[in-house]
Short mmCIF file of C-alpha atoms and ligand atoms in Angstrom, two decimals:
data_model
loop_
_atom_site.label_atom_id
_atom_site.label_comp_id
_atom_site.label_asym_id
_atom_site.label_seq_id
_atom_site.Cartn_x
_atom_site.Cartn_y
_atom_site.Cartn_z
CA MET A 258 -20.66 0.08 14.69
CA ALA A 259 -22.69 2.90 13.19
CA ASP A 260 -19.69 5.28 13.80
CA ALA A 261 -17.40 3.39 11.34
CA ILE A 262 -16.19 5.71 8.49
CA GLU A 263 -14.67 5.13 5.00
CA ILE A 264 -11.08 6.02 4.50
CA ASN A 265 -9.57 6.36 1.05
CA PHE A 266 -6.04 5.17 0.93
CA ASP A 267 -4.55 6.61 -2.34
CA GLY A 268 -1.52 5.30 -4.07
CA LEU A 269 1.18 8.12 -4.45
CA VAL A 270 2.41 8.13 -7.97
CA GLY A 271 5.96 6.89 -8.22
CA PRO A 272 9.09 8.79 -9.71
CA THR A 273 9.18 6.39 -12.82
CA HIS A 274 5.58 6.86 -13.93
CA ASN A 275 5.86 6.23 -17.68
CA TYR A 276 3.77 5.01 -20.73
CA ALA A 277 4.84 1.71 -22.03
CA GLY A 278 1.62 0.29 -23.36
CA LEU A 279 1.89 -2.67 -21.05
CA SER A 280 -1.85 -3.49 -20.41
CA VAL A 281 -3.62 -5.40 -23.23
CA GLY A 282 -7.28 -4.65 -22.96
CA ASN A 283 -6.61 -1.27 -21.39
CA LEU A 284 -7.19 1.11 -24.29
CA ALA A 285 -5.63 4.20 -22.74
CA SER A 286 -2.45 2.30 -22.11
CA GLN A 287 -2.21 1.12 -25.54
CA GLN A 288 -2.99 4.62 -27.06
CA HIS A 289 -0.22 6.32 -25.03
CA ARG A 290 2.42 3.65 -25.67
CA ASN A 291 5.97 5.23 -25.86
CA THR A 292 4.67 8.62 -25.34
CA VAL A 293 6.45 11.01 -22.90
CA SER A 294 5.10 10.98 -19.29
CA HIS A 295 5.30 13.69 -16.64
CA PRO A 296 6.01 12.08 -13.27
CA ARG A 297 6.17 15.37 -11.32
CA GLN A 298 2.85 16.55 -12.76
CA ALA A 299 1.37 12.79 -12.23
CA ALA A 300 2.24 12.94 -8.51
CA LEU A 301 0.98 16.48 -7.87
CA GLN A 302 -2.33 15.70 -9.62
CA GLY A 303 -2.69 12.64 -7.39
CA LEU A 304 -1.88 14.64 -4.25
CA ALA A 305 -4.38 17.51 -5.38
CA LYS A 306 -7.09 14.92 -5.67
CA MET A 307 -6.32 13.67 -2.13
CA LYS A 308 -6.23 17.22 -0.84
CA PHE A 309 -9.49 17.89 -2.62
CA MET A 310 -11.03 14.79 -0.83
CA ALA A 311 -9.75 15.90 2.60
CA ASP A 312 -11.00 19.43 2.14
CA LEU A 313 -14.50 17.93 1.43
CA GLY A 314 -14.24 16.61 5.07
CA LEU A 315 -13.49 13.11 4.15
CA LYS A 316 -10.80 10.96 5.67
CA GLN A 317 -7.92 10.57 3.33
CA ALA A 318 -4.69 8.61 3.52
CA VAL A 319 -1.72 7.87 1.38
CA LEU A 320 0.17 4.74 0.30
CA PRO A 321 3.73 4.90 -0.76
CA PRO A 322 5.06 3.94 -4.43
CA GLN A 323 7.24 0.88 -4.85
CA ALA A 324 10.91 0.81 -5.65
CA ARG A 325 11.40 0.72 -9.42
CA PRO A 326 12.98 -0.49 -11.56
CA ASP A 327 12.53 -3.92 -9.93
CA LEU A 328 16.08 -5.00 -10.34
CA ALA A 329 15.54 -8.32 -8.52
CA THR A 330 12.97 -9.32 -11.22
CA LEU A 331 15.36 -8.29 -14.05
CA ARG A 332 18.17 -10.38 -12.47
CA ARG A 333 15.89 -13.32 -12.02
CA LEU A 334 15.36 -13.17 -15.71
CA GLY A 335 18.93 -13.54 -16.45
CA PHE A 336 20.04 -9.78 -16.84
CA SER A 337 23.39 -9.88 -14.98
CA GLY A 338 26.18 -7.39 -13.97
CA ASN A 339 26.05 -4.10 -12.11
CA ASP A 340 22.88 -1.96 -12.18
CA ALA A 341 24.03 -0.12 -15.21
CA GLN A 342 24.67 -3.36 -17.10
CA VAL A 343 21.43 -4.70 -16.21
CA LEU A 344 19.68 -1.74 -17.54
CA GLU A 345 21.64 -1.69 -20.75
CA LYS A 346 21.22 -5.37 -21.46
CA ALA A 347 17.50 -5.34 -20.79
CA HIS A 348 17.10 -2.28 -22.98
CA ARG A 349 18.98 -3.89 -25.73
CA ASP A 350 17.38 -7.39 -25.63
CA ALA A 351 13.96 -6.85 -23.95
CA PRO A 352 12.78 -3.35 -23.87
CA GLN A 353 9.23 -4.39 -22.83
CA ILE A 354 10.36 -6.23 -19.91
CA LEU A 355 12.65 -3.29 -18.95
CA ALA A 356 9.54 -1.09 -19.21
CA ALA A 357 7.49 -3.46 -17.15
CA CYS A 358 9.97 -3.34 -14.28
CA PHE A 359 10.02 0.45 -14.30
CA SER A 360 6.29 0.69 -14.12
CA ALA A 361 4.84 2.84 -11.45
CA SER A 362 1.55 0.81 -11.46
CA ALA A 363 1.26 0.25 -7.79
CA MET A 364 -0.41 3.85 -7.81
CA TRP A 365 -3.68 2.24 -8.72
CA ALA A 366 -4.47 1.23 -5.11
CA ALA A 367 -7.99 -0.11 -5.97
CA ASN A 368 -5.82 -3.15 -7.22
CA ALA A 369 -3.77 -3.37 -4.04
CA ALA A 370 -6.06 -5.69 -2.14
CA THR A 371 -9.67 -6.74 -1.36
CA VAL A 372 -10.93 -5.48 2.02
CA SER A 373 -13.92 -6.45 4.01
CA PRO A 374 -14.94 -4.41 6.97
CA SER A 375 -15.09 -6.01 10.38
CA THR A 376 -18.93 -5.86 10.54
CA ASP A 377 -19.02 -8.26 7.47
CA CYS A 378 -16.56 -10.81 8.76
CA ALA A 379 -17.49 -13.55 11.33
CA ASP A 380 -14.63 -13.09 13.47
CA GLY A 381 -15.18 -9.25 13.91
CA ARG A 382 -11.94 -8.37 12.40
CA VAL A 383 -11.08 -6.28 9.14
CA HIS A 384 -10.01 -8.79 6.54
CA MET A 385 -7.47 -8.02 3.85
CA THR A 386 -6.19 -10.09 0.86
CA ALA A 387 -3.58 -8.37 -1.29
CA ALA A 388 -4.26 -9.07 -5.02
CA ASN A 389 -1.83 -11.24 -6.86
CA LEU A 390 -2.42 -9.35 -10.03
CA VAL A 391 -1.21 -12.36 -12.05
CA SER A 392 -2.82 -11.30 -15.35
CA GLN A 393 -0.33 -8.56 -16.13
CA PHE A 394 3.46 -9.25 -15.81
CA HIS A 395 4.22 -5.80 -14.77
CA ARG A 396 1.56 -5.77 -12.06
CA SER A 397 2.42 -9.28 -10.89
CA PHE A 398 5.49 -8.22 -9.00
CA GLU A 399 3.68 -5.58 -7.05
CA ALA A 400 1.78 -8.08 -5.10
CA ALA A 401 4.37 -9.30 -2.48
CA HIS A 402 5.50 -5.75 -1.63
CA THR A 403 1.92 -4.51 -1.43
CA SER A 404 1.06 -7.43 0.91
CA ALA A 405 3.98 -6.25 3.06
CA VAL A 406 2.99 -2.76 3.12
CA MET A 407 -0.69 -3.69 4.12
CA ARG A 408 0.70 -5.78 6.95
CA ALA A 409 2.94 -2.83 8.17
CA VAL A 410 0.03 -0.22 8.02
CA PHE A 411 -2.63 -2.47 9.38
CA ALA A 412 -0.33 -4.02 11.97
CA ASP A 413 -2.48 -4.81 15.04
CA ASP A 414 -3.66 -8.24 14.70
CA ARG A 415 -6.42 -7.67 17.21
CA PHE A 416 -8.13 -5.75 14.53
CA PHE A 417 -6.83 -6.89 11.09
CA SER A 418 -6.53 -10.22 9.64
CA HIS A 419 -4.23 -10.47 6.51
CA HIS A 420 -4.33 -13.48 4.09
CA PRO A 421 -1.63 -14.56 1.92
CA LEU A 422 -1.67 -13.66 -1.88
CA LEU A 423 -3.88 -16.24 -3.73
CA PRO A 424 -1.71 -18.82 -5.70
CA ALA A 425 0.10 -17.10 -8.54
CA SER A 426 -1.78 -18.93 -11.28
CA ALA A 427 -4.21 -17.78 -14.05
CA HIS A 428 -6.83 -19.80 -12.59
CA LEU A 429 -6.83 -17.59 -9.59
CA GLY A 430 -6.24 -14.26 -11.22
CA ASP A 431 -7.21 -11.63 -8.44
CA GLU A 432 -7.49 -7.85 -9.06
CA GLY A 433 -8.57 -6.76 -5.66
CA ALA A 434 -11.17 -4.06 -4.81
CA ALA A 435 -11.47 -3.07 -8.58
CA ASN A 436 -13.81 -6.10 -8.91
CA GLN A 437 -15.43 -5.83 -5.54
CA MET A 438 -18.41 -3.39 -4.50
CA ARG A 439 -19.72 -3.24 -1.08
CA MET A 440 -23.31 -2.05 -0.32
CA ALA A 441 -24.84 -1.30 3.07
CA ARG A 442 -27.52 1.14 4.53
CA SER A 443 -24.48 2.93 5.79
CA HIS A 444 -20.80 2.28 5.88
CA GLY A 445 -21.00 1.10 9.63
CA ASN A 446 -23.98 -1.24 8.95
CA GLY A 447 -23.56 -4.91 7.79
CA GLY A 448 -23.78 -5.03 4.18
CA ILE A 449 -23.43 -7.23 0.98
CA GLU A 450 -20.26 -7.63 -0.96
CA ILE A 451 -20.67 -7.99 -4.70
CA PHE A 452 -17.81 -9.82 -6.50
CA VAL A 453 -17.71 -9.27 -10.08
CA TYR A 454 -15.53 -11.69 -12.01
CA GLY A 455 -14.57 -11.78 -15.69
CA ARG A 456 -14.41 -15.61 -16.30
CA THR A 457 -14.81 -19.02 -14.69
CA ALA A 458 -11.29 -20.66 -14.84
CA PHE A 459 -12.51 -24.34 -14.11
CA ASP A 460 -15.26 -24.28 -16.87
CA ALA A 461 -14.06 -24.63 -20.28
CA ARG A 462 -17.75 -23.87 -21.67
CA ALA A 463 -18.16 -20.45 -19.74
CA GLU A 464 -18.51 -17.48 -21.77
CA THR A 465 -15.45 -15.30 -22.03
CA PRO A 466 -14.42 -11.98 -23.93
CA ALA A 467 -13.40 -12.42 -27.36
CA ARG A 468 -10.69 -9.72 -27.74
CA PHE A 469 -9.32 -8.88 -24.41
CA PRO A 470 -8.34 -10.97 -21.24
CA ALA A 471 -10.73 -11.32 -18.37
CA ARG A 472 -8.40 -10.71 -15.45
CA GLN A 473 -10.48 -11.71 -12.42
CA THR A 474 -11.76 -15.50 -11.96
CA LEU A 475 -14.86 -16.45 -10.15
CA GLU A 476 -12.49 -18.91 -8.30
CA ALA A 477 -10.40 -16.03 -7.00
CA SER A 478 -13.46 -14.00 -6.04
CA GLN A 479 -14.94 -17.10 -4.13
CA SER A 480 -11.80 -17.81 -2.36
CA VAL A 481 -11.50 -14.27 -1.04
CA ALA A 482 -15.13 -14.40 0.25
CA ARG A 483 -14.39 -17.63 1.98
CA LEU A 484 -10.94 -16.25 3.49
CA HIS A 485 -12.78 -13.15 4.72
CA GLN A 486 -15.53 -15.22 6.59
CA LEU A 487 -18.36 -13.45 4.81
CA ASP A 488 -21.91 -14.75 5.42
CA PRO A 489 -22.70 -16.65 2.17
CA PRO A 490 -25.98 -14.93 1.49
CA ARG A 491 -24.13 -11.50 1.84
CA ALA A 492 -21.49 -12.37 -0.61
CA ILE A 493 -22.67 -12.51 -4.30
CA PHE A 494 -20.84 -13.27 -7.41
CA ILE A 495 -21.72 -11.53 -10.75
CA GLN A 496 -20.18 -12.01 -14.11
CA GLN A 497 -18.87 -8.93 -15.80
CA ASN A 498 -20.41 -8.63 -19.24
CA PRO A 499 -17.62 -9.95 -21.83
CA ALA A 500 -18.82 -7.20 -24.21
CA ALA A 501 -17.71 -4.67 -21.59
CA ILE A 502 -14.32 -6.11 -21.28
CA ASP A 503 -14.04 -6.23 -24.90
CA ALA A 504 -14.96 -2.51 -25.05
CA GLY A 505 -12.13 -1.67 -22.71
CA ALA A 506 -13.65 -2.22 -19.25
CA PHE A 507 -10.67 -4.42 -17.90
CA HIS A 508 -12.02 -3.96 -14.42
CA ASN A 509 -15.54 -3.71 -13.07
CA ASP A 510 -14.86 -0.21 -11.63
CA VAL A 511 -14.65 0.94 -15.15
CA VAL A 512 -18.36 0.37 -15.62
CA ALA A 513 -19.81 0.43 -12.01
CA VAL A 514 -19.52 2.13 -8.75
CA ALA A 515 -21.29 1.50 -5.42
CA ASN A 516 -21.46 3.49 -2.21
CA GLU A 517 -23.68 2.45 0.72
CA ASN A 518 -27.18 1.98 -0.58
CA VAL A 519 -26.59 3.28 -4.16
CA LEU A 520 -25.33 1.45 -7.18
CA LEU A 521 -24.38 3.32 -10.31
CA TYR A 522 -23.77 1.14 -13.38
CA HIS A 523 -23.79 1.10 -17.04
CA ALA A 524 -26.66 -1.02 -18.49
CA ASP A 525 -24.10 -3.29 -20.20
CA ALA A 526 -21.86 -3.90 -17.25
CA PHE A 527 -23.00 -7.23 -16.06
CA ALA A 528 -23.56 -10.43 -18.01
CA ASP A 529 -27.32 -11.38 -17.94
CA ARG A 530 -28.25 -7.93 -16.64
CA GLU A 531 -31.75 -8.69 -15.49
CA ARG A 532 -30.62 -11.83 -13.32
CA SER A 533 -27.59 -9.91 -11.99
CA ILE A 534 -29.49 -6.80 -11.04
CA ALA A 535 -32.23 -9.07 -9.36
CA ALA A 536 -29.55 -10.90 -7.50
CA ILE A 537 -28.13 -7.58 -6.22
CA ARG A 538 -31.46 -6.08 -5.27
CA ALA A 539 -32.50 -9.47 -3.47
CA ALA A 540 -29.31 -9.89 -1.50
CA PHE A 541 -29.34 -6.19 -0.36
CA THR A 542 -32.97 -6.14 0.56
CA ARG A 543 -32.56 -9.38 2.62
CA ALA A 544 -29.37 -8.21 4.32
CA CYS A 545 -30.10 -4.58 4.90
CA GLY A 546 -33.98 -4.66 5.36
CA SER A 547 -34.50 -1.75 2.68
CA GLU A 548 -34.33 -1.39 -0.97
CA PRO A 549 -31.22 -0.26 -2.73
CA ILE A 550 -31.10 2.71 -5.10
CA LEU A 551 -29.99 1.28 -8.57
CA ILE A 552 -29.15 3.99 -11.06
CA GLU A 553 -28.77 2.34 -14.42
CA VAL A 554 -27.19 4.21 -17.23
CA PRO A 555 -28.78 3.11 -20.68
CA THR A 556 -26.49 2.75 -23.75
CA GLU A 557 -28.68 5.07 -25.69
CA GLU A 558 -27.55 7.85 -23.22
CA ILE A 559 -24.00 6.70 -22.74
CA SER A 560 -22.29 4.18 -25.02
CA LEU A 561 -19.84 1.75 -23.63
CA GLY A 562 -17.22 3.47 -25.80
CA ASP A 563 -18.02 6.78 -24.03
CA ALA A 564 -18.15 5.11 -20.61
CA VAL A 565 -14.64 3.80 -21.21
CA ARG A 566 -13.40 7.14 -22.79
CA SER A 567 -14.81 9.38 -19.98
CA TYR A 568 -14.23 6.90 -17.07
CA LEU A 569 -17.64 8.21 -15.72
CA PHE A 570 -18.01 4.96 -13.52
CA ASN A 571 -14.51 5.29 -12.18
CA SER A 572 -15.76 8.49 -10.40
CA GLN A 573 -15.48 8.15 -6.62
CA LEU A 574 -19.09 8.00 -5.03
CA VAL A 575 -18.71 9.22 -1.45
CA THR A 576 -20.75 10.06 1.56
CA MET A 577 -20.32 13.53 2.74
CA PRO A 578 -20.15 14.67 6.25
CA ASN A 579 -23.75 15.90 5.98
CA GLN A 580 -24.81 12.43 4.58
CA SER A 581 -25.56 13.47 1.17
CA MET A 582 -23.43 11.84 -1.72
CA ALA A 583 -20.97 13.37 -4.00
CA LEU A 584 -19.62 12.09 -7.28
CA ILE A 585 -15.95 13.01 -7.93
CA CYS A 586 -15.41 12.49 -11.58
CA PRO A 587 -12.51 12.67 -13.91
CA ILE A 588 -12.35 15.91 -15.88
CA GLU A 589 -12.79 14.02 -19.12
CA CYS A 590 -16.54 13.53 -18.19
CA GLN A 591 -17.06 17.37 -18.58
CA GLU A 592 -15.45 17.18 -21.96
CA ILE A 593 -17.50 14.40 -23.62
CA ALA A 594 -20.98 15.57 -24.43
CA SER A 595 -22.82 12.50 -23.52
CA THR A 596 -21.48 12.23 -20.10
CA ARG A 597 -21.68 16.00 -19.32
CA ALA A 598 -25.35 15.85 -20.28
CA TRP A 599 -26.11 12.78 -18.16
CA LEU A 600 -24.47 14.32 -15.11
CA ASP A 601 -26.45 17.58 -15.60
CA GLU A 602 -29.68 15.46 -15.63
CA LEU A 603 -28.60 13.31 -12.67
CA LEU A 604 -28.41 16.50 -10.56
CA ALA A 605 -31.71 17.81 -11.84
CA LYS A 606 -33.72 14.82 -11.01
CA GLY A 607 -33.47 13.78 -7.44
CA ALA A 608 -34.69 10.24 -6.43
CA HIS A 609 -31.13 9.50 -5.08
CA PRO A 610 -28.94 11.14 -2.51
CA ILE A 611 -26.05 12.45 -5.07
CA ARG A 612 -26.27 16.17 -4.51
CA THR A 613 -22.87 17.26 -5.97
CA VAL A 614 -20.59 16.50 -8.80
CA HIS A 615 -17.14 17.58 -8.77
CA PHE A 616 -14.33 17.26 -11.57
CA VAL A 617 -10.61 16.41 -10.89
CA ASP A 618 -7.72 16.44 -13.27
CA VAL A 619 -5.83 13.08 -12.89
CA ARG A 620 -4.87 13.05 -16.81
CA GLN A 621 -1.48 11.59 -16.35
CA SER A 622 -3.02 8.63 -14.72
CA MET A 623 -5.91 8.54 -17.04
CA ASN A 624 -3.38 8.19 -19.91
CA ASN A 625 -2.64 4.85 -18.45
CA GLY A 626 -6.25 3.88 -17.83
CA GLY A 627 -6.40 4.79 -14.23
CA GLY A 628 -9.17 7.23 -12.99
CA PRO A 629 -9.92 8.71 -9.68
CA ALA A 630 -11.52 5.43 -8.18
CA CYS A 631 -8.53 3.40 -9.51
CA LEU A 632 -6.03 5.54 -7.46
CA ARG A 633 -7.61 4.65 -4.15
CA LEU A 634 -8.44 1.74 -1.89
CA ARG A 635 -11.41 2.10 0.26
CA VAL A 636 -11.26 0.86 3.83
CA VAL A 637 -14.18 1.20 6.39
CA LEU A 638 -12.96 1.27 9.89
CA ARG A 639 -14.25 1.79 13.42
CA PRO A 640 -12.63 4.58 15.44
CA GLU A 641 -10.51 1.92 17.48
CA GLU A 642 -9.40 0.25 14.33
CA MET A 643 -8.44 3.48 12.80
CA ALA A 644 -6.63 4.39 16.03
CA ALA A 645 -4.49 1.23 15.69
CA ILE A 646 -2.93 2.69 12.72
CA LYS A 647 0.36 4.26 13.86
CA SER A 648 2.13 5.44 10.69
CA ASN A 649 1.94 9.09 9.50
CA ILE A 650 -0.35 8.29 6.42
CA PHE A 651 -3.39 10.35 7.01
CA LEU A 652 -3.28 13.46 4.83
CA THR A 653 -3.23 16.65 6.88
CA ASP A 654 -2.57 20.04 5.40
CA ALA A 655 0.92 19.80 6.61
CA LEU A 656 1.67 16.55 5.12
CA TYR A 657 0.22 17.64 1.85
CA VAL A 658 2.67 20.52 1.83
CA GLU A 659 5.54 18.28 2.64
CA LEU A 660 4.62 15.58 0.14
CA CYS A 661 4.38 18.24 -2.71
CA ASP A 662 7.63 19.72 -1.66
CA TRP A 663 9.10 16.05 -1.67
CA VAL A 664 7.78 15.58 -5.16
CA LYS A 665 9.17 18.80 -6.53
CA ARG A 666 12.66 18.07 -5.17
CA HIS A 667 12.91 14.33 -6.32
CA TYR A 668 10.71 13.84 -9.55
CA ARG A 669 11.71 14.53 -13.10
CA GLU A 670 9.51 16.68 -15.15
CA SER A 671 9.41 14.20 -17.97
CA LEU A 672 10.32 10.65 -18.95
CA SER A 673 10.65 9.35 -22.44
CA PRO A 674 11.24 5.52 -23.23
CA ASP A 675 14.90 6.12 -23.72
CA ASP A 676 15.26 7.45 -20.25
CA LEU A 677 14.52 4.03 -19.02
CA ARG A 678 18.33 3.17 -19.58
CA ASP A 679 19.39 5.86 -17.36
CA VAL A 680 21.02 4.50 -14.18
CA LYS A 681 20.83 7.89 -12.55
CA LEU A 682 16.92 7.33 -12.54
CA ILE A 683 17.54 4.32 -10.11
CA GLU A 684 19.49 6.41 -7.90
CA GLU A 685 17.01 9.43 -7.75
CA SER A 686 14.18 6.97 -7.07
CA ASN A 687 15.99 5.26 -4.22
CA ALA A 688 16.77 8.59 -2.78
CA ALA A 689 13.18 9.70 -3.07
CA LEU A 690 11.66 6.62 -1.51
CA ALA A 691 14.35 6.49 1.34
CA GLU A 692 13.10 10.09 2.39
CA LEU A 693 9.39 9.17 1.84
CA GLN A 694 9.57 6.19 4.20
CA LYS A 695 10.76 8.52 7.10
CA LEU A 696 8.24 11.16 6.27
CA LEU A 697 5.41 8.63 6.48
CA GLY A 698 6.84 6.60 9.40
CA LEU A 699 6.87 3.42 7.75
O1 SUG B 225 -3.85 -2.48 -14.52
N1 SUG B 225 -2.63 0.55 -16.12
C1 SUG B 225 -3.35 -0.08 -15.09
C2 SUG B 225 -4.68 0.69 -14.78
C3 SUG B 225 -5.38 0.27 -13.49
C4 SUG B 225 -6.63 0.86 -13.34
N2 SUG B 225 -7.22 0.42 -12.10
C5 SUG B 225 -8.50 0.14 -11.99
N3 SUG B 225 -9.43 0.20 -12.82
N4 SUG B 225 -8.85 0.01 -10.67
C6 SUG B 225 -3.76 -1.55 -15.48
O2 SUG B 225 -4.14 -1.78 -16.68
C7 SUG B 225 -0.64 0.74 -17.54
C8 SUG B 225 0.83 0.73 -17.56
C9 SUG B 225 1.49 0.91 -18.93
O3 SUG B 225 0.85 0.79 -19.98
O4 SUG B 225 2.72 1.53 -18.83
C10 SUG B 225 -1.41 0.14 -16.56
O5 SUG B 225 -0.75 -0.77 -15.81
#
């Protein structure tokens, strides 16, 4: 299946994008708590990134936002009456719960699911497990809807196998592809899947971060690998460095990114660095018959603090149509001296296939701890698998224009914390999503 390609499915930012400081351990989310957000700009920034990727010659698709506020969850928690009354009571008694139910966090599609390409799976189908996201309340109720969207988009069961969400328990906290990296000689070849977990749930003596929660458990990662029918030697489990989580790397994709045979990672990304790297190298070499290219960034060149501030490792590392690689970085990497210098040097020394670096502005998402790579879910598909997708979700020039126009007609320019009690926001969001559904043929 050498002709398989990678498609980036980006989450479209929803009309209620706001800053409520909901994610403990996510420094940007905490820093921007209760500041004014700009939903229209956020959505246009996301769309501009998608268009940029498509213009590079890469296949780009879009996933719809979810309906927010989640009134069903508010009612489940005892807020009653008509919609306006539910908002008013929640705003008065539990403003953080109201904000959680308004969160547009489904935009970070890297947390939507874990996906294994058909070539990795014993039954030759693409396997998908939507993430339960149990570790953060506001993200936990994305899961059921995400699962439904995945089943609707990847509907043909000759090609796609969907697994139910893992049980909604802290023991099985699953954050999707943000904690999984795939490496192979090329996207179409069989490869290895590296699952990076934050803690071991069933071992009370295991090392855990001291300050911040470790969201992904080993037991969740192992379950996904089993469900996806991965060949055991090709599925490896590496613990994320608790110090990285404590420095604000709440997902592995804040400190590491892989593409085909290249792994770019911070020296402090993994617990027991030498053993972890040796395990990755050995598994890759055994499975792929050649050595991987491992680019380690030392702390002396980029501190963990700068890695988290810049989101350098949340860049998208992609294979270009001419087979070279490009790194699509958040614009913050250009503004921080250490990452800027490191990127200049990366391009100067060439023992790796990365030939170009581009910068994209997704600041509205970055303010909530979501960089370029957080916004997308990677799916490697063979031509016949791609042809089985019937909805109008692949980004063309025409769809891009339509989506920008749709955003400009429906999204507010800004949202402040107080706006979350405005019942008109519900009507506006519903109208926007109803129109989008038709536009995307979902
Ligand atoms: O889960 N932020 C998201 C950011 C997710 C980034 N994704 C990846 N690294 N793949 C999170 O912490 C902030 C919401 C708020 O504070 O309003 C938030 O949910």
